[in-house]
Amino acid sequence: MQPYEKHNSVAAVMNRSNVDTDQIIAKQFLKKVERTGFGIHLFHDWRYLEDGSDNPEFELNRPEFKGAKILIAGDNFGCGSSREHAPWSIADYGFNTIISTSYADIFFSNCFKNGILPIKVDAKTLQALMDEVEAEPGISITIDLENQVINTPAGNEITFDVDPFRKETLSKGLDDIGWTLKFEDKIDEFEVKHKQQLPWLWPSA
Amino acid sequence: MKKTMYEKIWDAHVVHEPKGSASILFVDRHLMHEVTSPQAFEGLRIANRPVRNPHSILATMDHCVPTKAADRVSLPDPIGKKQIEVMAQNCADNSINLYDMNNANNGVIHIVVPEHGFVHPGMVVCCGDSHTATHGAFGALAFGIGTSEVEHIMATQTIQQQKSKTMLVKVDGELSEFATAKDIVLAIIGKIGTAGGTGYVIEFAGSAIEALSMEGRMTVCNMAIEGGARAGLIAPDQKTYDFLKGKEFAPQGEYWEQAVAYWESLTTDEGAEYDAVVELAAADIAPQITWGTSPEQVLPVDQAIPDPAQIEDSIKSLAAKSALNYMGLEAGKKMTDFPVDVVFVGSCTNGRIEDFRAAAEMTKGKKVAQGVQAIAVPGSYPVKEQAEKEGLDKIFIDAGWEWREPGCSMCLAMNGDYLQPEQRCASTSNRNFEGRQGKGGRTHLVSPAMAAAAAVEGKFVDLRNWK
Ligand code: SF4
């Protein structure tokens, strides 16, 4: 995973609540055998018209939001199933940050597993952020994970909370596997002891 | 300190407990199927990480394999076919033991694994599938995981876990004649609700649980997840050891006695405390049937469908209303007032030999009712073979059933077996969610005997007054 670094990026606004995993990535795309390439299917039913062309009415198709890395969205983002296809498609599309008031539990932790920072802010702050972007669509805002702060061009400074363990893995680009492998010697040690105690554990090759 | 079985297994697997984060737990067995694993293998390839211990993995193909013999050759669904091919390649590339579609051991992962003694008491077992809890029947801590975790285990042989609370569900006494393991677990879910077990690992105990066969115990643990629990556990006993002894992956020779001694040390200490205790009397458990779109929406077959207006909890009342609407049912009526269109016997909940014996018993000398489609899908090739040895296939076929090849089939309807909108199905599977068995399909969870009787009558029956 890429280390999550301080960045100044275009923020897109999606003023909808309860965006669920079926809307994020529709069922028909789940049978893929790759983890990559889900970005073009993100928000499929909203994003494309019947004939497959872009739906000009859909927020993310607005030219000002092109290349956005930050998604500002309504309450309870990512509810529904536990499928990891949802964060995969969001990351593959190019987002690395989501700002909302709340998230579904599993989706929230799946984001960190996939290099996405989901930031929680209160309802008033969210509204102010949305208003600022709507007033001048296409503006870039700064996300500083290290100092846990968001800076907007209008001079708003918003601090946010993040679990220290998740902050570390995200900012170092350690995926969960990378983090666990820091303790590889402990795993090796345990395995030797475990197999001595339970010699019948693994069938031989 | 006195410990529960869960705590003993947990303690025996803690690799490291870093401050301020989840524990790192060692994983003994990793079970795999074609749907939740491909992206995990891809992740390993991208990061250039090897599979740490291929011997800890057993893989099968079950979710999207066709259950009609001819379709198994032609594989009409190109995307399912791709998943099957990728699975074969991934397993070959990483020296993983795979029982592919044409292997004599093939079948649903949770049926196949016990058939070969791959899981022992006291193990930590993971699989990218929520019904992994099945293996708790052997006194193993077994739970479902997501695709990132599948990859994590392949790379590290561990999983990051928070410790669960413990719940004891005690079922004492004797079951009545027509109540089965399935009815026990449905009654438990009816009592605690689908979120009742959230945050807990459940240990099932009591004389009614001890009296169950290993097959029955697997049925109970299988559905622990539908009660919201992380896992279900049953203490190993002589039945467990007899079941395992001599199986391919069971401890062999001099190790057998050592293993049994270790397993016996795992059971909950006398006087150990649980965070919650639930008790049921086996004698009170009638044959169960779900009426709604959640496993907790269940009732004894002779009782009236609840009226949402009478349900106090407003969220539950609303859920009941929408469930009745989706299911095309009326409050106040009984489930025995409703006809069935399809009958499905199979899945990792009820796809073992005992289940087909029970269904055949109800079918013997009778015919499937006009207009009903009844399909029997053995959980594995060994189950199929055994059933055929006992002549059960003939009983089903003579009565008008379809006798299929093994797979998950209509449990989740990903393989081409599915309900049409508004078709009503008596199903021995484990989930009755909207659309689970096909868009608009209506699922009623029951035991194999209840399902088979419904096939004969063309409607649900109360086995207790059915000849
Ligand atoms: S039979 Fe159903 S519940 Fe069991 S593994 Fe297959 S799909 Fe999952």
XYZ file of C-alpha atoms and ligand atoms in Angstrom:
680
model
C 0.000 0.000 0.000
C 1.032 3.615 -0.679
C 1.915 5.563 2.460
C -0.822 8.110 3.090
C 0.883 11.489 2.783
C -0.294 15.011 3.354
C -2.018 16.165 0.164
C -3.923 19.021 -1.399
C -6.608 17.662 -3.706
C -9.886 18.354 -5.381
C -12.858 17.507 -3.179
C -16.076 16.207 -4.687
C -19.418 16.552 -2.929
C -22.035 13.831 -2.916
C -24.930 15.134 -0.901
C -26.714 11.820 -0.276
C -27.233 9.817 2.902
C -27.140 6.054 3.434
C -25.108 5.339 0.322
C -25.019 1.530 0.539
C -22.573 -1.029 -0.775
C -24.990 -2.129 -3.498
C -24.947 1.399 -4.866
C -21.193 1.687 -4.483
C -20.614 -1.517 -6.421
C -23.573 -3.313 -7.993
C -24.039 -7.078 -7.579
C -23.329 -7.932 -11.211
C -19.669 -6.927 -10.806
C -18.899 -9.166 -7.831
C -17.889 -12.249 -9.753
C -14.641 -10.685 -10.918
C -11.525 -12.521 -9.857
C -9.354 -9.421 -9.575
C -9.214 -6.801 -6.851
C -8.349 -4.107 -9.344
C -10.422 -2.580 -12.091
C -13.544 -1.960 -10.012
C -13.177 1.827 -10.382
C -15.038 1.982 -13.677
C -18.007 0.255 -12.016
C -18.144 2.593 -9.007
C -21.696 3.961 -8.587
C -22.599 2.274 -11.864
C -26.362 2.764 -11.779
C -26.113 6.466 -10.980
C -23.096 7.196 -13.066
C -24.001 5.830 -16.482
C -27.034 6.220 -18.702
C -28.839 3.271 -20.300
C -26.650 3.524 -23.404
C -23.480 3.381 -21.293
C -22.553 7.030 -21.648
C -21.868 9.260 -18.640
C -24.908 10.589 -16.848
C -24.314 14.377 -16.818
C -26.633 14.719 -13.809
C -24.450 12.600 -11.556
C -22.239 14.555 -9.149
C -18.978 12.805 -9.882
C -19.376 13.392 -13.615
C -19.160 17.161 -13.133
C -15.999 18.404 -14.884
C -14.976 20.417 -11.775
C -14.736 17.198 -9.763
C -12.424 15.473 -12.201
C -9.425 13.925 -10.499
C -10.946 14.332 -7.032
C -9.237 12.374 -4.286
C -11.533 13.511 -1.517
C -15.182 12.533 -1.316
C -17.490 14.512 0.940
C -20.679 12.521 1.499
C -23.837 12.325 3.628
C -24.547 10.281 6.779
C -24.056 6.544 7.218
C -21.845 6.025 4.214
C -21.106 2.424 3.172
C -23.960 0.585 4.853
C -25.015 -2.882 3.673
C -22.828 -5.882 3.057
C -19.318 -6.574 4.293
C -17.959 -7.070 0.814
C -14.580 -5.491 0.315
C -15.453 -4.770 -3.279
C -16.883 -1.446 -2.064
C -13.621 0.087 -0.779
C -11.762 -1.560 -3.658
C -13.855 0.328 -6.182
C -13.593 3.617 -4.289
C -9.805 3.378 -4.094
C -9.496 2.198 -7.672
C -11.518 5.189 -8.834
C -8.924 7.421 -7.193
C -10.355 8.471 -3.838
C -8.109 8.152 -0.806
C -10.209 10.170 1.632
C -13.871 10.221 2.565
C -15.424 12.832 4.830
C -18.808 12.128 6.388
C -20.603 12.188 9.730
C -20.801 8.391 10.066
C -19.984 5.093 8.393
C -21.132 1.498 8.629
C -18.769 -0.390 10.960
C -17.355 -2.968 8.611
C -17.017 -0.529 5.747
C -15.107 1.839 8.036
C -12.514 -0.778 8.952
C -12.374 -2.104 5.390
C -11.375 1.415 4.256
C -8.218 1.393 6.368
C -7.372 -2.055 5.016
C -7.406 -0.533 1.550
C -5.550 2.745 1.948
C -8.569 4.992 2.372
C -8.865 7.497 5.236
C -12.504 7.806 6.360
C -12.801 11.007 8.401
C -15.695 11.605 10.770
C -16.842 15.187 11.343
C -19.962 16.577 12.991
C -23.041 17.514 10.952
C -22.376 21.261 11.103
C -18.796 20.888 9.918
C -19.891 18.606 7.101
C -22.479 21.138 5.963
C -19.925 23.962 6.031
C -17.513 21.892 3.959
C -20.198 21.050 1.426
C -21.253 24.691 1.221
C -17.712 25.866 0.657
C -17.150 23.400 -2.179
C -20.547 24.128 -3.739
C -19.776 27.859 -3.694
C -16.633 27.243 -5.697
C -16.686 23.757 -7.209
C -13.262 22.383 -8.052
C -11.388 23.813 -5.071
C -8.689 21.754 -3.447
C -8.442 21.112 0.265
C -5.561 19.839 2.332
C -5.637 16.668 4.401
C -2.871 16.332 6.957
C -3.082 12.947 8.637
C 0.043 13.488 10.694
C -1.489 16.493 12.471
C -5.064 15.264 12.040
C -6.281 18.430 10.399
C -8.201 19.522 7.288
C -7.479 22.972 5.787
C -9.769 24.652 3.293
C -9.007 27.592 0.966
C -11.482 29.748 2.902
C -9.278 29.299 5.950
C -11.327 26.701 7.786
C -9.250 24.438 9.968
C -10.952 21.248 11.031
C -9.328 18.753 13.368
C -10.342 15.109 13.390
C -9.810 11.957 15.448
C -8.191 8.780 14.240
C -7.263 5.596 16.052
C -3.469 5.694 16.657
C -2.930 2.169 15.388
C -4.822 2.846 12.187
C -3.053 6.159 11.762
C 0.308 4.448 11.935
C -0.491 1.702 9.440
C -2.116 4.122 7.009
C 0.599 6.769 7.117
C 3.364 4.226 6.724
C 1.486 2.411 3.982
C 1.637 -0.715 6.085
C -1.237 -2.886 5.170
C -2.431 -5.198 7.941
C -0.130 -7.862 6.612
C 2.848 -5.515 6.691
C 1.980 -4.587 10.264
C 1.663 -8.191 11.408
C 4.883 -9.132 9.655
C 6.721 -6.718 11.931
C 6.227 -9.491 14.464
C 7.346 -12.263 12.166
C 9.974 -13.493 14.615
C 7.257 -13.915 17.218
C 5.168 -15.897 14.742
C 8.138 -18.118 13.919
C 8.804 -18.683 17.590
C 5.185 -19.492 18.308
C 4.956 -21.878 15.391
C 7.950 -23.912 16.513
C 6.601 -24.200 20.056
C 3.062 -24.973 18.858
C 4.253 -27.763 16.616
C 6.371 -29.226 19.386
C 3.333 -29.320 21.642
C 0.995 -30.648 18.977
C 3.197 -32.681 16.645
C 0.191 -34.098 14.819
C -0.952 -30.634 13.786
C -0.012 -30.522 10.147
C -0.113 -33.353 7.703
C 3.356 -33.875 6.274
C 4.008 -32.775 2.722
C -8.292 -19.197 37.095
C -11.155 -21.306 35.822
C -11.539 -20.980 32.066
C -14.136 -21.673 29.420
C -13.214 -23.728 26.364
C -13.149 -20.560 24.262
C -10.659 -18.931 26.616
C -8.453 -22.015 26.606
C -8.350 -22.152 22.821
C -7.759 -18.408 22.628
C -4.891 -18.501 25.122
C -3.278 -21.412 23.301
C -3.152 -19.353 20.083
C -2.049 -15.871 21.138
C 1.159 -15.074 19.288
C 1.422 -11.512 20.492
C -0.733 -8.899 22.177
C 0.622 -5.499 21.096
C -0.522 -2.611 23.293
C -3.499 -0.672 22.033
C -4.395 -2.929 19.141
C -5.924 -6.261 18.303
C -4.251 -9.531 19.313
C -2.371 -11.631 16.810
C -3.849 -15.119 16.864
C -2.309 -18.177 15.250
C -4.467 -19.986 12.674
C -4.196 -23.784 12.377
C -6.537 -24.434 9.495
C -7.549 -22.279 6.575
C -10.466 -23.435 4.424
C -10.986 -22.002 0.987
C -13.460 -21.798 -1.875
C -13.547 -20.107 -5.264
C -15.517 -16.946 -4.517
C -13.700 -15.123 -1.708
C -10.137 -16.200 -2.477
C -9.089 -14.953 -5.949
C -8.401 -11.359 -4.853
C -6.423 -12.628 -1.881
C -4.108 -14.568 -4.181
C -3.843 -11.525 -6.417
C -2.837 -9.429 -3.413
C -0.083 -11.876 -2.526
C 1.210 -11.834 -6.085
C 1.296 -8.043 -6.232
C 3.181 -7.832 -2.936
C 5.371 -10.767 -3.907
C 4.505 -12.680 -0.757
C 4.490 -16.473 -0.563
C 1.803 -18.633 1.044
C 3.359 -19.308 4.432
C 1.957 -22.778 4.996
C 0.093 -24.440 2.125
C -0.468 -27.552 4.298
C -2.745 -25.604 6.576
C -5.135 -25.001 3.678
C -7.828 -27.231 2.198
C -9.725 -25.891 -0.806
C -12.825 -26.869 -2.708
C -15.131 -25.484 -5.383
C -18.720 -25.239 -4.284
C -20.413 -21.840 -4.571
C -20.696 -21.521 -8.321
C -20.409 -25.121 -9.505
C -23.416 -26.425 -11.442
C -25.310 -29.325 -9.836
C -26.495 -30.807 -13.123
C -23.951 -33.318 -14.381
C -23.971 -32.028 -17.974
C -23.466 -28.394 -16.909
C -20.439 -29.418 -14.882
C -18.767 -30.272 -18.151
C -19.996 -27.377 -20.292
C -19.957 -24.674 -17.529
C -22.575 -22.419 -19.132
C -21.852 -19.355 -16.953
C -18.620 -17.814 -18.303
C -17.916 -15.801 -15.148
C -18.449 -18.791 -12.870
C -16.201 -20.760 -15.202
C -13.487 -18.129 -14.838
C -13.696 -18.323 -11.044
C -13.348 -22.092 -11.207
C -10.336 -21.893 -13.518
C -8.615 -19.221 -11.452
C -9.129 -21.303 -8.300
C -7.501 -24.316 -9.929
C -4.564 -22.207 -11.086
C -4.053 -20.488 -7.725
C -4.064 -23.795 -5.873
C -1.690 -25.406 -8.359
C 0.701 -22.443 -8.215
C 0.809 -22.525 -4.417
C 0.771 -26.293 -3.761
C -2.621 -26.120 -2.076
C -4.692 -29.266 -1.701
C -7.795 -28.681 -3.850
C -10.786 -30.969 -4.256
C -11.877 -29.598 -7.610
C -15.265 -30.129 -9.202
C -14.404 -33.551 -10.567
C -12.497 -34.821 -7.553
C -14.179 -37.717 -5.705
C -13.943 -35.644 -2.496
C -15.559 -32.509 -3.927
C -18.430 -30.795 -2.162
C -19.429 -27.856 0.016
C -16.399 -26.751 2.027
C -17.999 -27.228 5.460
C -19.201 -30.719 4.557
C -15.933 -31.806 2.957
C -13.570 -30.707 5.720
C -14.977 -32.926 8.516
C -15.216 -35.890 6.146
C -11.432 -35.981 6.074
C -10.799 -35.135 9.702
C -9.042 -31.922 8.688
C -10.270 -29.981 11.733
C -9.512 -31.191 15.265
C -10.714 -29.999 18.655
C -8.857 -26.980 19.980
C -7.826 -25.598 16.607
C -8.340 -22.073 15.313
C -9.997 -22.390 11.919
C -10.808 -19.629 9.419
C -12.540 -19.476 6.055
C -13.766 -16.660 3.832
C -17.315 -17.769 4.506
C -19.607 -16.956 7.393
C -20.733 -20.541 8.038
C -17.261 -21.588 9.109
C -18.765 -21.839 12.603
C -19.872 -25.357 11.535
C -16.515 -26.731 12.714
C -17.212 -25.600 16.251
C -19.054 -28.926 16.481
C -15.605 -30.476 16.961
C -14.615 -28.072 19.703
C -12.598 -25.892 17.331
C -12.752 -22.095 17.309
C -13.953 -21.556 13.745
C -15.133 -18.296 12.216
C -15.692 -16.507 8.919
C -13.428 -13.742 7.551
C -13.217 -11.235 4.678
C -10.969 -11.394 1.637
C -8.228 -9.166 3.148
C -8.063 -11.583 6.046
C -7.861 -14.576 3.709
C -4.767 -12.926 2.275
C -3.500 -12.030 5.734
C -3.665 -15.648 6.901
C -1.991 -16.968 3.782
C 0.875 -14.514 4.306
C 1.259 -14.715 8.081
C -0.608 -17.798 9.375
C -2.262 -15.428 11.842
C -5.260 -13.164 12.173
C -5.766 -9.901 14.063
C -8.608 -10.474 16.481
C -10.408 -8.846 19.391
C -11.422 -11.269 22.105
C -15.146 -12.068 22.208
C -17.391 -12.452 25.217
C -18.679 -15.909 26.078
C -22.269 -17.129 26.062
C -23.475 -20.507 27.243
C -26.578 -21.841 25.519
C -27.777 -24.848 27.446
C -30.391 -27.175 26.002
C -31.427 -29.893 28.433
C -33.851 -32.766 28.221
C -35.119 -34.880 25.401
C -36.310 -33.672 22.013
C -39.783 -34.692 20.919
C -40.075 -37.160 18.055
C -40.064 -34.774 15.108
C -37.740 -32.093 16.408
C -34.167 -32.119 15.087
C -30.867 -30.261 15.457
C -32.191 -27.714 12.943
C -35.225 -27.065 15.128
C -32.991 -26.595 18.174
C -30.896 -23.943 16.480
C -33.875 -22.170 14.899
C -35.547 -22.093 18.317
C -32.376 -20.631 19.848
C -32.221 -17.902 17.186
C -35.933 -17.234 17.702
C -35.183 -16.730 21.378
C -31.998 -14.621 21.279
C -32.579 -12.857 17.918
C -30.137 -12.402 15.049
C -28.154 -9.841 17.038
C -28.418 -11.734 20.341
C -25.015 -13.317 19.882
C -23.228 -10.205 18.584
C -19.855 -9.883 20.283
C -20.073 -13.404 21.700
C -18.756 -16.859 21.038
C -21.502 -19.308 21.974
C -20.826 -22.624 23.665
C -23.709 -25.040 23.161
C -24.114 -27.558 25.967
C -26.688 -29.593 27.836
C -27.987 -33.119 27.504
C -29.913 -32.439 24.279
C -26.739 -31.193 22.581
C -24.704 -34.125 23.904
C -27.330 -36.507 22.548
C -26.925 -35.134 19.011
C -24.816 -36.942 16.422
C -21.775 -35.117 15.035
C -23.899 -34.239 11.992
C -26.543 -32.697 14.232
C -23.930 -30.767 16.187
C -22.570 -29.371 12.927
C -26.069 -28.180 11.993
C -26.357 -26.334 15.313
C -22.927 -24.674 15.135
C -23.411 -23.847 11.453
C -26.198 -21.436 12.317
C -24.501 -19.822 15.334
C -23.628 -17.037 12.933
C -27.327 -16.424 12.205
C -27.675 -15.662 15.900
C -25.019 -12.981 15.430
C -22.255 -14.905 17.209
C -18.651 -14.886 16.041
C -18.545 -18.668 16.457
C -20.300 -21.641 18.069
C -18.552 -24.344 20.070
C -19.438 -27.765 21.444
C -17.164 -29.635 23.859
C -15.510 -32.664 22.259
C -16.453 -36.068 23.666
C -16.257 -39.745 22.754
C -18.549 -39.161 19.737
C -16.131 -36.549 18.442
C -13.154 -38.865 18.834
C -14.975 -41.811 17.238
C -15.911 -39.611 14.292
C -12.333 -38.436 13.752
C -10.467 -41.657 14.356
C -8.897 -43.141 11.250
C -9.743 -40.182 9.017
C -7.082 -39.045 6.573
C -5.979 -35.918 8.451
C -6.699 -37.139 11.979
C -3.702 -37.745 14.253
C -2.218 -41.115 13.432
C -0.487 -43.897 15.355
C 1.197 -42.918 18.603
C -0.114 -39.369 18.281
C -3.734 -40.408 18.633
C -3.647 -40.996 22.402
C -1.652 -37.804 22.977
C -4.132 -35.844 20.904
C -7.148 -37.209 22.768
C -5.544 -36.368 26.103
C -4.949 -32.822 24.883
C -8.502 -32.487 23.555
C -9.929 -33.659 26.858
C -8.051 -30.897 28.644
C -9.834 -28.255 26.556
C -13.351 -28.489 27.909
C -14.686 -25.720 30.105
C -13.563 -25.920 33.721
C -16.211 -26.731 36.280
C -17.359 -23.414 37.707
C -15.914 -21.211 34.935
C -18.064 -18.169 34.273
C -19.748 -17.075 31.062
C -20.723 -13.502 30.272
C -24.243 -14.644 29.424
C -26.296 -17.803 29.867
C -29.396 -18.850 27.933
C -31.381 -21.979 28.726
C -33.920 -23.918 26.690
C -35.876 -27.079 27.466
C -35.557 -29.548 24.590
C -39.010 -30.966 25.243
C -40.569 -27.573 24.434
C -38.999 -27.387 20.977
C -41.553 -28.080 18.241
C -40.654 -28.400 14.552
C -39.745 -24.841 13.502
C -40.335 -22.834 10.345
C -39.289 -19.312 9.419
C -42.045 -17.022 8.167
C -40.030 -13.864 7.447
C -36.844 -12.644 5.822
C -34.557 -13.036 8.815
C -33.791 -16.300 10.636
C -35.152 -14.799 13.871
C -38.572 -14.540 12.252
C -39.319 -18.138 13.113
C -42.103 -20.004 14.887
C -43.259 -23.479 15.885
C -45.105 -24.883 12.884
C -48.478 -25.027 14.651
C -48.512 -21.365 15.691
C -50.075 -18.385 13.948
C -48.000 -15.921 11.934
C -47.546 -12.831 14.150
C -49.423 -9.611 13.549
C -46.955 -6.717 13.111
C -49.435 -4.418 14.858
C -49.067 -6.540 17.999
C -45.265 -6.340 18.049
C -44.218 -3.703 20.577
C -40.714 -2.953 19.348
C -41.361 -0.469 16.536
C -38.340 -1.486 14.449
C -39.256 -5.177 14.715
C -42.862 -4.391 13.922
C -41.860 -2.535 10.773
C -39.507 -5.354 9.776
C -42.293 -7.908 10.279
C -44.645 -5.868 8.144
C -42.226 -5.611 5.276
C -41.304 -9.307 5.629
C -44.947 -10.416 5.428
C -45.388 -8.246 2.402
C -42.315 -9.670 0.665
C -43.209 -13.227 1.653
C -46.825 -12.890 0.531
C -48.162 -14.045 3.905
C -51.003 -13.005 6.155
C -50.790 -12.461 9.883
C -52.986 -14.792 11.912
C -52.767 -17.665 9.436
C -50.548 -20.670 9.977
C -47.671 -21.679 7.755
C -49.518 -24.955 7.133
C -52.090 -22.890 5.207
C -49.546 -22.097 2.510
C -48.513 -24.127 -0.535
C -44.919 -24.604 -1.640
C -43.529 -24.451 -5.182
C -39.987 -25.660 -4.611
C -38.319 -27.907 -2.047
C -34.558 -27.810 -1.518
C -32.688 -30.304 0.640
C -28.969 -29.583 0.836
C -26.382 -26.924 1.934
C -23.730 -26.973 4.641
C -26.517 -26.803 7.224
C -28.408 -29.930 6.167
C -26.546 -31.631 3.325
C -25.100 -34.610 5.222
C -26.061 -38.256 5.051
C -28.311 -38.069 8.112
C -30.290 -35.282 6.458
C -30.962 -37.309 3.330
C -31.962 -40.293 5.444
C -34.483 -38.135 7.277
C -35.863 -36.693 4.050
C -36.007 -40.134 2.403
C -37.894 -41.520 5.399
C -40.702 -39.005 4.742
C -40.589 -39.646 1.005
C -40.582 -43.436 0.930
C -43.526 -44.850 -1.034
C -44.960 -41.368 -1.679
C -44.936 -38.937 -4.605
C -43.993 -35.294 -4.893
C -47.177 -33.224 -5.196
C -48.243 -31.992 -8.614
C -46.477 -28.783 -9.603
C -43.804 -28.967 -6.939
C -40.136 -29.060 -7.907
C -38.097 -30.980 -5.332
C -34.319 -31.067 -5.528
C -31.922 -33.024 -3.362
C -28.341 -31.751 -3.498
C -25.863 -33.864 -1.525
C -23.262 -31.822 0.332
C -20.406 -33.787 -1.195
C -19.573 -36.731 -3.436
C -18.967 -38.988 -0.413
C -22.452 -38.086 0.887
C -23.888 -38.800 -2.558
C -22.118 -42.116 -2.771
C -23.214 -43.207 0.676
C -26.822 -42.227 -0.049
C -26.740 -44.215 -3.278
C -25.309 -47.194 -1.434
C -28.300 -47.048 0.876
C -30.692 -46.694 -2.058
C -31.857 -43.229 -0.988
C -31.393 -41.829 -4.486
C -33.968 -44.352 -5.757
C -36.474 -43.305 -3.121
C -36.102 -39.668 -4.181
C -36.111 -40.321 -7.911
C -39.108 -42.679 -7.713
C -41.014 -40.028 -5.823
C -40.256 -37.398 -8.470
C -37.283 -35.595 -6.905
C -34.218 -34.434 -8.815
C -31.064 -36.075 -7.477
C -28.169 -33.688 -8.146
C -24.395 -33.408 -8.009
C -22.921 -31.705 -4.899
C -22.563 -27.943 -4.368
C -24.019 -24.944 -2.545
C -26.746 -24.770 -5.167
C -29.944 -23.049 -4.079
C -28.531 -22.054 -0.707
C -27.292 -18.858 -2.317
C -28.323 -19.318 -5.930
C -25.055 -18.336 -7.528
C -24.638 -21.458 -9.661
C -27.710 -21.337 -11.869
C -30.132 -22.994 -9.384
C -32.546 -20.300 -8.237
C -36.155 -19.457 -7.470
C -38.381 -17.443 -9.767
C -39.954 -14.298 -8.276
C -42.680 -15.176 -5.723
C -41.903 -18.881 -5.733
C -42.213 -20.283 -2.225
C -39.503 -22.675 -1.126
C -39.168 -25.102 1.773
C -35.414 -25.007 2.226
C -33.013 -26.771 4.574
C -30.425 -23.988 4.153
C -29.576 -21.254 6.652
C -30.567 -17.835 5.315
C -33.967 -16.541 4.323
C -32.869 -13.028 3.319
C -34.718 -11.246 0.532
C -33.471 -12.528 -2.791
C -31.090 -15.058 -1.236
C -32.465 -17.934 -3.332
C -33.211 -15.792 -6.357
C -34.726 -12.359 -6.966
C -38.176 -12.204 -5.372
C -37.907 -15.802 -4.094
C -39.546 -16.695 -0.763
C -37.509 -18.923 1.523
C -38.796 -20.858 4.522
C -36.095 -22.512 6.596
C -37.010 -25.947 7.925
C -35.501 -29.332 8.796
C -35.017 -31.978 6.076
C -38.012 -34.002 7.301
C -40.268 -30.934 7.240
C -39.054 -30.079 3.735
C -39.648 -33.587 2.408
C -43.151 -33.760 3.893
C -43.965 -30.408 2.279
C -42.875 -31.855 -1.075
C -45.385 -34.699 -0.705
C -48.303 -32.550 0.442
C -47.552 -29.541 -1.746
C -47.860 -27.426 1.386
C -46.260 -27.145 4.798
C -47.362 -29.769 7.315
C -46.987 -30.333 11.021
C -45.090 -33.608 11.107
C -46.619 -34.477 14.445
C -50.033 -35.051 12.930
C -49.000 -36.175 9.479
C -48.986 -39.843 8.604
S -24.030 -24.115 1.393
Fe -24.702 -22.011 1.580
S -24.048 -21.282 3.565
Fe -22.947 -23.175 3.104
S -21.002 -22.526 2.216
Fe -22.416 -22.868 0.520
S -23.382 -20.878 0.183
Fe -22.373 -20.762 2.182
